[in-house]
XYZ file of C-alpha atoms in Angstrom:
509
model
C 56.755 174.129 87.111
C 58.611 171.104 85.667
C 55.401 169.860 84.101
C 55.014 173.143 82.104
C 58.555 172.979 80.624
C 59.027 171.036 77.448
C 62.153 168.866 77.426
C 64.131 169.277 74.173
C 65.069 166.356 71.977
C 68.329 164.473 72.759
C 70.393 166.284 70.136
C 69.636 169.612 71.861
C 70.590 168.399 75.336
C 73.988 169.092 76.873
C 75.933 166.357 78.690
C 78.700 166.832 81.294
C 81.711 164.545 81.929
C 79.597 162.299 84.208
C 76.890 161.751 81.608
C 74.286 164.002 83.302
C 72.119 165.785 80.706
C 70.788 169.373 80.970
C 69.233 172.198 78.969
C 68.584 175.939 79.395
C 65.348 177.924 79.249
C 65.399 181.718 79.614
C 68.826 181.625 81.291
C 67.834 178.849 83.739
C 69.606 175.488 83.645
C 67.553 172.322 84.159
C 69.090 168.928 84.913
C 67.716 165.511 84.015
C 68.075 162.167 85.747
C 68.669 158.899 83.882
C 64.949 158.648 83.148
C 64.922 162.185 81.626
C 62.956 163.653 84.508
C 63.786 167.224 85.585
C 65.470 167.219 88.993
C 66.328 169.907 91.516
C 69.856 171.291 92.005
C 70.228 169.381 95.267
C 69.311 166.110 93.542
C 71.661 167.041 90.739
C 74.527 167.445 93.209
C 73.669 164.070 94.760
C 73.485 162.452 91.322
C 76.777 164.063 90.304
C 78.443 162.704 93.444
C 77.055 159.254 92.699
C 78.302 159.439 89.110
C 81.724 160.578 90.324
C 81.908 157.541 92.564
C 80.852 155.226 89.755
C 83.439 156.745 87.440
C 86.132 156.375 90.097
C 85.203 152.732 90.672
C 85.198 152.102 86.945
C 88.661 153.643 86.616
C 89.946 151.603 89.545
C 88.444 148.433 88.070
C 90.095 149.251 84.757
C 93.447 149.805 86.459
C 93.061 146.527 88.369
C 92.194 144.701 85.184
C 95.224 146.213 83.452
C 97.421 145.322 86.439
C 96.039 141.776 86.509
C 96.641 141.488 82.795
C 100.242 142.694 83.186
C 100.682 140.339 86.148
C 99.256 137.441 84.171
C 101.503 138.287 81.228
C 104.510 138.535 83.538
C 103.528 135.246 85.218
C 103.098 133.580 81.841
C 106.515 134.856 80.804
C 107.952 133.717 84.129
C 106.425 130.275 83.649
C 107.808 129.997 80.127
C 111.251 130.973 81.412
C 110.838 128.614 84.379
C 110.047 125.683 82.096
C 113.442 126.160 80.496
C 115.224 125.676 83.812
C 116.258 122.076 84.359
C 117.773 121.123 87.703
C 120.631 118.660 87.805
C 121.600 116.534 90.786
C 125.244 117.668 90.681
C 126.993 114.919 92.628
C 130.458 116.165 91.577
C 129.769 119.570 93.061
C 127.692 118.680 96.145
C 128.609 115.051 96.749
C 126.420 111.981 97.218
C 123.320 112.333 99.364
C 122.158 109.946 102.075
C 118.469 109.120 102.443
C 117.312 109.992 105.983
C 114.197 110.614 108.058
C 113.598 114.052 109.565
C 113.742 112.560 113.068
C 117.463 111.888 112.569
C 118.303 115.143 110.746
C 120.425 116.626 113.550
C 122.785 113.663 113.332
C 123.631 114.705 109.767
C 124.567 118.348 110.369
C 126.851 119.627 107.610
C 126.169 116.616 105.412
C 124.244 116.271 102.176
C 121.050 114.291 102.624
C 117.881 113.306 100.801
C 114.471 113.625 102.452
C 111.071 112.658 101.106
C 107.703 113.894 102.271
C 104.861 116.371 101.937
C 104.840 120.163 101.939
C 102.891 120.931 105.129
C 103.451 124.665 104.559
C 104.731 126.682 101.575
C 105.894 130.302 101.740
C 107.026 131.937 98.513
C 109.187 135.035 98.551
C 110.901 136.942 95.757
C 114.168 135.052 95.864
C 113.363 131.930 97.892
C 110.653 129.406 98.722
C 110.319 127.975 102.217
C 108.814 124.520 102.667
C 107.858 122.996 106.006
C 108.354 119.346 105.137
C 106.506 116.501 106.892
C 107.665 112.918 106.498
C 105.803 111.179 109.322
C 108.715 111.337 111.755
C 108.738 115.117 112.156
C 108.767 118.526 110.493
C 111.696 120.447 108.985
C 112.096 123.786 107.236
C 113.638 123.458 103.789
C 114.858 126.444 101.750
C 114.758 126.578 97.946
C 116.909 129.364 96.486
C 118.599 130.198 93.195
C 117.413 128.030 90.318
C 115.687 125.675 92.771
C 113.155 128.446 93.472
C 112.796 129.466 89.813
C 111.664 126.216 88.214
C 108.132 125.651 86.962
C 107.636 123.133 89.782
C 108.587 125.789 92.351
C 106.109 128.270 90.874
C 103.164 125.859 91.016
C 104.198 124.133 94.273
C 101.245 123.930 96.677
C 100.568 122.728 100.213
C 100.467 118.901 100.535
C 102.419 118.353 97.339
C 104.804 115.410 97.671
C 108.473 116.176 97.048
C 111.998 114.780 97.175
C 114.586 117.252 98.444
C 118.369 117.047 98.499
C 120.672 119.461 100.282
C 122.817 120.201 103.294
C 121.579 120.044 106.882
C 122.298 123.199 108.862
C 121.879 123.627 112.604
C 119.435 126.445 113.402
C 117.813 126.224 116.833
C 115.227 128.833 115.812
C 113.694 126.394 113.329
C 111.476 123.356 113.927
C 113.618 120.546 115.285
C 116.653 122.851 115.454
C 117.691 122.242 111.838
C 117.158 123.579 108.327
C 117.769 122.017 104.923
C 119.563 124.161 102.319
C 118.210 122.560 99.133
C 120.452 122.206 96.058
C 118.240 119.794 94.100
C 114.622 118.711 94.328
C 111.805 116.928 92.524
C 108.079 117.676 92.525
C 106.500 114.208 92.754
C 102.764 114.798 93.253
C 100.711 117.988 93.016
C 97.847 118.850 95.411
C 94.794 121.107 94.971
C 93.629 123.376 97.773
C 92.483 121.337 100.780
C 88.794 122.229 101.399
C 89.097 122.491 105.195
C 90.803 124.788 107.688
C 90.531 125.685 111.378
C 87.342 127.685 110.722
C 85.526 124.868 108.897
C 82.379 123.602 110.645
C 82.592 120.207 112.357
C 80.402 118.281 109.904
C 82.410 119.470 106.910
C 85.631 118.775 108.790
C 84.562 115.190 109.480
C 83.752 114.704 105.794
C 87.363 115.598 105.022
C 88.879 114.018 108.123
C 91.223 112.000 105.916
C 92.842 115.271 104.786
C 92.466 117.311 107.983
C 94.525 114.690 109.820
C 97.569 115.944 107.912
C 97.645 119.103 110.044
C 100.420 119.608 112.587
C 98.299 119.064 115.695
C 96.503 116.006 114.360
C 99.710 114.404 113.145
C 101.376 115.005 116.521
C 98.429 113.428 118.359
C 98.529 110.383 116.084
C 102.274 110.107 116.576
C 101.703 110.198 120.343
C 99.053 107.489 120.008
C 101.599 105.237 118.336
C 104.195 105.974 121.036
C 101.714 105.455 123.885
C 100.575 102.130 122.438
C 104.202 101.088 122.167
C 104.775 102.071 125.806
C 101.841 99.939 126.948
C 103.311 96.940 125.165
C 106.761 97.621 126.597
C 105.249 97.820 130.100
C 103.615 94.415 129.711
C 106.586 92.694 128.113
C 108.907 94.093 130.785
C 106.700 92.348 133.357
C 106.596 89.085 131.379
C 102.991 89.301 130.186
C 102.042 87.490 126.986
C 100.017 89.252 124.298
C 96.812 87.558 123.123
C 94.761 88.301 119.997
C 91.153 87.412 120.868
C 88.221 87.393 118.427
C 86.029 90.438 117.963
C 83.076 88.523 116.469
C 81.495 86.813 119.493
C 78.324 85.175 120.786
C 78.627 86.307 124.406
C 78.017 89.592 126.191
C 80.154 91.149 128.903
C 78.699 94.585 129.694
C 74.968 94.037 129.149
C 72.760 93.569 126.118
C 71.691 97.194 125.643
C 75.032 98.204 124.104
C 75.578 95.216 121.834
C 76.091 95.571 118.102
C 74.168 92.560 116.780
C 74.560 90.917 113.379
C 73.685 87.710 111.555
C 76.591 85.283 111.605
C 75.654 82.701 108.966
C 72.185 82.264 110.427
C 73.152 82.677 114.077
C 72.970 85.806 116.206
C 76.371 87.235 117.040
C 77.856 90.495 118.300
C 80.817 92.811 117.953
C 82.771 92.337 121.157
C 82.237 94.679 124.108
C 85.358 93.355 125.805
C 87.916 90.571 125.387
C 87.999 89.890 129.132
C 86.302 86.474 129.037
C 88.739 85.230 126.398
C 91.718 86.531 128.344
C 90.474 84.612 131.378
C 90.693 81.394 129.356
C 94.311 82.237 128.530
C 95.674 82.718 132.043
C 95.941 78.951 132.716
C 97.879 78.762 129.424
C 100.072 81.877 129.549
C 99.790 83.302 133.051
C 99.673 87.102 133.066
C 98.356 88.167 129.660
C 97.034 91.230 127.850
C 95.480 92.325 124.584
C 95.186 95.576 122.657
C 92.112 95.228 120.462
C 89.016 97.055 119.271
C 85.834 96.956 121.367
C 82.372 98.199 120.437
C 79.496 99.780 122.322
C 76.172 100.541 120.618
C 75.708 103.876 122.360
C 74.521 106.834 120.287
C 76.554 109.366 122.241
C 77.915 112.743 121.112
C 80.415 113.168 123.966
C 84.183 112.913 123.419
C 84.346 110.237 126.150
C 82.042 107.689 124.492
C 82.934 105.997 121.231
C 81.089 103.314 119.314
C 84.486 101.780 118.523
C 87.576 102.226 120.645
C 90.943 100.661 121.405
C 90.622 98.508 124.510
C 93.720 97.593 126.515
C 92.861 94.681 128.788
C 94.824 92.380 131.082
C 94.165 89.420 133.375
C 96.303 87.980 136.166
C 95.936 84.667 138.039
C 96.578 84.055 141.739
C 96.232 87.665 142.878
C 94.296 89.468 145.599
C 92.160 92.579 145.278
C 94.998 94.668 146.718
C 97.334 93.174 144.123
C 94.886 94.255 141.420
C 94.745 97.828 142.703
C 98.538 98.031 142.815
C 98.676 96.580 139.282
C 96.408 99.364 137.992
C 98.426 102.049 139.774
C 101.676 100.680 138.414
C 100.276 100.555 134.880
C 99.376 104.253 134.832
C 102.585 105.442 136.492
C 104.981 103.223 134.539
C 103.414 103.821 131.118
C 103.304 107.582 131.698
C 106.972 107.551 132.694
C 107.843 105.545 129.597
C 106.002 108.054 127.416
C 107.957 110.919 129.002
C 111.234 109.042 128.527
C 110.473 108.285 124.893
C 108.757 111.491 123.724
C 108.564 113.960 126.602
C 109.164 117.021 124.431
C 106.377 116.070 122.020
C 104.018 115.248 124.887
C 104.596 118.649 126.514
C 104.014 120.384 123.161
C 100.541 118.874 123.097
C 99.845 119.035 126.835
C 102.150 121.408 128.771
C 100.540 120.324 132.076
C 101.295 116.623 131.647
C 103.189 114.967 134.500
C 103.892 111.526 135.935
C 101.556 110.768 138.867
C 102.887 109.387 142.124
C 101.823 106.247 143.972
C 99.845 105.321 145.942
C 96.642 106.724 144.468
C 93.867 107.876 146.767
C 91.343 105.113 147.446
C 87.679 105.756 148.178
C 84.785 103.340 148.347
C 81.755 103.896 146.171
C 79.816 104.868 149.321
C 82.489 107.394 150.301
C 82.245 108.944 146.823
C 78.448 109.209 147.126
C 78.889 110.860 150.548
C 81.546 113.211 149.103
C 79.183 114.330 146.337
C 76.378 114.950 148.829
C 78.595 116.877 151.257
C 80.123 119.010 148.502
C 76.842 119.642 146.665
C 77.882 117.837 143.526
C 74.483 117.127 142.043
C 73.264 114.574 139.554
C 73.373 115.494 135.862
C 69.908 117.007 135.116
C 69.881 115.298 131.709
C 69.983 111.951 133.497
C 67.169 112.687 135.972
C 64.429 114.154 133.762
C 65.773 117.705 133.966
C 65.634 117.884 137.756
C 68.241 120.301 139.125
C 70.200 120.099 142.378
C 69.211 116.484 142.892
C 71.533 114.860 145.421
C 73.007 111.421 144.864
C 71.609 108.468 146.738
C 73.316 105.176 147.444
C 72.824 103.010 144.366
C 72.933 105.905 141.880
C 75.494 105.824 139.108
C 77.878 108.779 139.397
C 77.735 109.803 135.736
C 80.342 111.594 133.637
C 79.863 115.277 134.482
C 79.541 114.945 138.290
C 82.306 112.335 138.289
C 84.682 114.780 136.584
C 83.617 117.549 138.961
C 84.308 115.341 141.959
C 87.734 114.289 140.708
C 88.588 117.921 139.853
C 87.828 118.979 143.420
C 89.829 116.116 144.879
C 92.671 117.058 142.541
C 94.413 113.698 142.178
C 93.803 110.200 140.756
C 91.220 108.244 142.714
C 90.543 104.526 142.836
C 86.819 104.152 143.517
C 86.268 100.656 144.920
C 83.612 98.290 146.270
C 80.628 98.972 144.013
C 77.225 97.422 144.789
C 76.617 94.127 143.003
C 73.618 95.510 141.069
C 75.783 98.135 139.407
C 78.439 95.799 138.017
C 78.860 92.852 135.672
C 77.823 89.294 136.453
C 81.435 88.105 136.429
C 82.659 90.272 139.333
C 83.676 88.632 142.587
C 81.599 89.575 145.607
C 83.453 90.987 148.604
C 84.094 88.644 151.499
C 83.291 91.433 153.979
C 79.926 92.286 152.400
C 78.328 90.070 149.752
C 76.227 92.993 148.513
C 79.453 94.605 147.262
C 81.953 93.586 144.596
C 85.738 93.632 144.600
C 85.690 96.170 141.802
C 87.507 99.382 140.929
C 87.119 102.385 138.654
C 90.312 104.406 138.295
C 89.393 108.083 137.901
C 91.888 110.533 136.433
C 91.585 114.355 136.668
C 90.082 115.940 133.570
C 88.783 112.639 132.200
C 87.095 110.590 134.900
C 86.904 106.821 134.591
C 89.885 105.473 132.658
C 90.204 101.936 134.020
C 87.452 99.560 135.072
C 88.536 96.374 136.788
C 87.618 93.708 139.309
C 88.383 90.352 140.767
C 86.516 87.699 138.792
C 84.049 85.203 140.204
C 86.100 82.016 140.370
C 83.691 79.654 142.138
C 81.626 77.533 139.721
C 78.385 77.568 141.734
C 78.602 81.303 142.425
C 79.004 81.943 138.692
C 75.931 79.802 137.916
C 73.988 81.817 140.508
C 75.218 85.057 138.864
C 73.899 83.883 135.490
C 70.494 83.231 137.045
C 70.522 86.616 138.790
C 71.198 88.369 135.466
C 68.884 86.031 133.492
C 71.716 84.958 131.220
C 71.606 81.619 129.377
C 74.758 79.798 130.600
C 74.823 77.395 127.656
C 76.758 79.787 125.402
C 79.252 80.330 128.226
C 80.116 76.658 128.706
C 83.764 77.334 127.873
C 83.871 80.147 130.431
C 82.331 77.883 133.080
C 84.934 75.222 132.313
C 87.599 77.568 133.650
C 85.924 77.102 137.056
C 85.968 73.309 136.700
C 89.515 72.762 135.562
C 91.919 74.270 138.080
C 90.064 77.430 139.102
C 91.966 80.099 140.989
C 91.449 83.651 142.299
C 92.169 86.051 139.482
C 91.408 89.562 138.357
C 91.876 92.036 135.570
C 90.911 95.351 134.053
C 90.170 97.239 130.873
C 91.536 100.654 129.879
C 90.310 102.853 127.036
C 93.342 104.081 125.086
C 91.496 107.188 123.871
C 90.572 108.181 127.434
C 94.133 107.678 128.604
C 95.276 109.940 125.775
C 92.734 112.596 126.806
C 94.384 112.611 130.217
């Protein structure tokens, strides 16, 4: 029927409030769509509903635009008024301020102080602005009110801006650190755009902006703990009369095997980034006695696990005139004493990060390598399929390396630190002393901690000259570059031992 009806020209068409056109023929009303095609009443109703929705959205968009315009005008006016406000450091009214660090804020309750730092968080309310200030020693809530919250600087203040704040310290146990700063004067030193990372950012992007992401509360607390833990290690050693040594990291010798060496050209000669400073420490014990170092070590392992780093902080120590039992007790004492020192120095911060942290008790459980293999077999702790060509439920055999995942599973089941001792010679470094009871074994130890696994690796060192030469031959190592190491066995050799600890692994624990 629609094809037989002639559609009038535009000037003869009617149009309703929604822009839908129509015309009448012999008392019948016909409606047109946007393309001027005749449509049924049901399609008309649908089109009318659609047009109603579009009109409503358009009105809402118009209202939003008007509101945004008014808001922008009000903000512009506010900014112009704010620019007229000039803060004055009124010493006559408030008194002189004393420059302090947030860590010491409680000691200045009721006093006027000056603090400098970065705005870790900013919350703006109608009559006040709240800043969570970070200065590297801690966090503190600071309140801007009155004119302090009305200045242009206060309006544009953003997270990670650097500021100088002056005001009175008030005790408030509900706030971070139990204090709050009532600001009476402040300066906006450096602005900051929006940081392009947050907790939902993917890992790759986060790593690209690691230098900024580290400013977060958790990251800054972990880095603060790293500093404290490193300090506690040094205090442990100095309390026991060790001397600190600073060995080279550019070397021409290997310690842990050639497959993980970072090689480079050293003025025409092949050299490496150090895997361990152990050999150099051994040369120092006739000079200094008990000695230690805290230095970087490098392993050329392309690993994606949190337990393997290409570069890490290596805490190593060597002791002369000790027995294997002395070495084991030394390792136990290190873990217990350093952990206690950390608790004494920063227990509250440690428990914030790890509520389950505690000081372990001595003596640690001791198991031979063979006993650990037997334990894994008896308790159906299988080899990691990724290490055995995808094979599942493969039991360990004597001589197999108990790798990361099964090692952690074993230590989790045992539920306490374990000193795994007496490894087969083939599994350990050339420098390790062979056991008197069984020459196929070494006087070696891996200290395993729950949740982490191996944290310390140590051994007695081969101290007989001829045995060391034989070890070089066994490992097909050219002894000529180790002449200085061999000399330690010529000039006043003695039984000695030592260990290495990965700082990052200790922190994971």
